[in-house]
Each structure stands twice: as C-alpha cells, then as structure tokens.
Amino acid sequence: MQRRAVQSRRMLRYDGHPELARAIDGQRGLVTRRQALDAGMSANHVAGLVRTGVWVLVRRGVYMPADLWRALDPYDGRARARARAAHLQMRAAHVLSHECAARELGMPILTPDQEVIHVTRRGAHAGPALYGVKHHLAPYQSDQVVVVEGVPVLDAARTAVDMAREHGYVHGTVACDAARQLGVRLSELWEAVAPMTCWPEVTVVRASIQDSDAGAESVGETLGRMLLREIGMGPIQTQFELRDHSGWARCDLRVGRHLVEFDGFKKYQRQERGGLAVIDPDEVVWQEKRREDWLRGYRLGMSRLVWADYWGARRELTKERVRREYEATCAAYGADISDLAHLIVRRSA
C-alpha cells in the first residue's frame, strides 16, 4: 500500500507526462513553464496545478511539486531552489556566485539580511538587483568554475573572497573559514584575490583571509573568535584537544587556560528534528556536563556562548561576562599550559 501511495504521488506531481518526470528529477524538483508546455500540457492545466496546490510557484515561470517544496529546509533548501529557478530562466552565459555558490558547495555562511540571487557574467553590466537577481561583471578563470548537479558555480576560494567584497569583513571571514574547512588552502585564497588589485573592497578581502582559521567548524565558532579578539584576548587556538586514560575532549577555542565553547541549538536536538543528537537530548546535556567537569579538573576555566550572545545589546554584556570569566581563570590558574603538554593532542598540518 505504501508503494502504491508513493507511485500515486509521483503520478500526481508529473501528471502522467514522462518528459516532466525526467525534467523534475534532473533539476532537483524544478520544472519550467516552457518544459511543461513542450511536454503537452496546456497553460490552463499548468495554472490549475498551481491553483490546486499540486505545484508551487518558485519563481515566475518555474514550479516545483508541493510535496518536494515542503520537504526543503526553509532557509537553505528553498533558497537553493530559488537560485536554481533563476538559473533555469537565464539565457546568457553565467555562473552562480556569492552565497548562491556557497550553498551549492556546502559552505556554512552567515546569511545576509536580504536574499539576493547572485550570478557572475563575463561582458555583462553590473548593477542593482533586478527581480531578485544581481548580475556581477567580474572576470574569472575557467578552472574557478565547478559544476554541482548540472549547475555551474564559482569554486570555494573565489566564493569566499566574493562574499567578503560583497558583504564585508564578518561575512567574508566566515566564508574564508568555511572554505578552509572544505580543504581550500590558505594559498588558494590568496591566489583568488591576487587579480583583484584595484577592485572595490579588496582590502576587506585581504583582512578576512589574513584572519581566517581552518579550525573553525561552524559559523558560531568564527563569530566567537571575533568576539574574543574584540575583548583583546589572545592568542586564540582553535580546536584545542586533550586526552588521558579516562577521557577526551576537544574545545572550540582556547586562550591561555581559558576555554570557550559555542553551543548551537542543533547539538541538543534529535536528528529526526533536524539536529545533531543521535541520543536523547537529556543524555547530551549530561555528557556535556561530565565533559566540562573533566576539563575543569585540569585547572581550566570555561565560557559558553550561544547564538544570541553575538547580537544587539547582549553582545556587550557577553563581552563583559567572558572577560570577567577569563580574568577569574587567569587569577586562579595563570595562563601557562606547559603542564598539560603530555595530554595535548596535536593536529596534523
């Protein structure tokens, strides 16, 4: 019965047209109005599918079966679908770039306040976003283009530097960290910015590259590192790791004998709800407490950060709290960690 239900939904979304089945399956659920008409549908039939909720209008002239649309993550998956819909409608040669490329490449980014679809073209006229699409006139090399499921996008190194130029230092540093987490070498980021000698905001790009760190494993960790620098704490080590016969722990950030952990909400959510926890969240909390107690047993202090700590008036309060906790650690234990040398797990370069 379940198999028949699945087949029924497939027939409904394709409405019995095998050409549409191939188009939808090959375009991550998207289908254009032209493809539907070419498959034999009438304009009224297409309008009826949208009106009855069988199809969702993703962008003018581009649709997606409603069940596929509902299954997409509202922040990442649907943004990717809208960018791909714009790509299907464009006739001029282009590549997806900036945050659109980052999403296709799996780069965690700090999402800009306004969703804009970015494309980069050779020989086009750059200007303000029109119908939600911003066209960038910016040269790029063929070897900077990668194809993700049929969609051409700029690679991670170029995407990171584009994010810095377009959105500023904070977004750019997050993107550079993310690129390095994907395996992009620091030298590749410098190579990507090298031709941009006289480009606007190139100094911002250089600052983002200079301050990037391959150890940041999330946007929250990058923002935490920036917050510590604002306080004046340093030098900052990412992914500080200790191990003995009874336990093991890896921490996001370390300054002297003070550790700083970023707690994302997903850490405490079950996987079936979109989180990272494979066990009961209460067990996650208990294990996290035992882990912190184990670390503190080695005369280490700790501050914990959450997403809300980075924004608005709470940011200044957080900086005051972390500075106070750091100073308490220094007063109690000092800053030298040479006594822990035999327990520190060294990361390979």
PDB file of C-alpha atoms in Angstrom, residues 33 57-63 85 89 131:
ATOM      1  CA  ARG A  33       6.588  26.550 -17.755  1.00  0.00           C
ATOM      2  CA  LEU A  57       5.366  28.678  -7.960  1.00  0.00           C
ATOM      3  CA  VAL A  58       9.063  29.009  -7.039  1.00  0.00           C
ATOM      4  CA  ARG A  59       9.790  31.857  -9.406  1.00  0.00           C
ATOM      5  CA  ARG A  60       7.905  33.313 -12.332  1.00  0.00           C
ATOM      6  CA  GLY A  61       7.748  30.541 -14.883  1.00  0.00           C
ATOM      7  CA  VAL A  62       9.348  27.874 -12.639  1.00  0.00           C
ATOM      8  CA  TYR A  63       7.481  25.391 -10.455  1.00  0.00           C
ATOM      9  CA  ALA A  85      14.993  28.532 -10.714  1.00  0.00           C
ATOM     10  CA  GLN A  89      15.381  31.035 -16.786  1.00  0.00           C
ATOM     11  CA  TYR A 131      13.725  40.815  -9.991  1.00  0.00           C
TER      12      TYR A 131
END
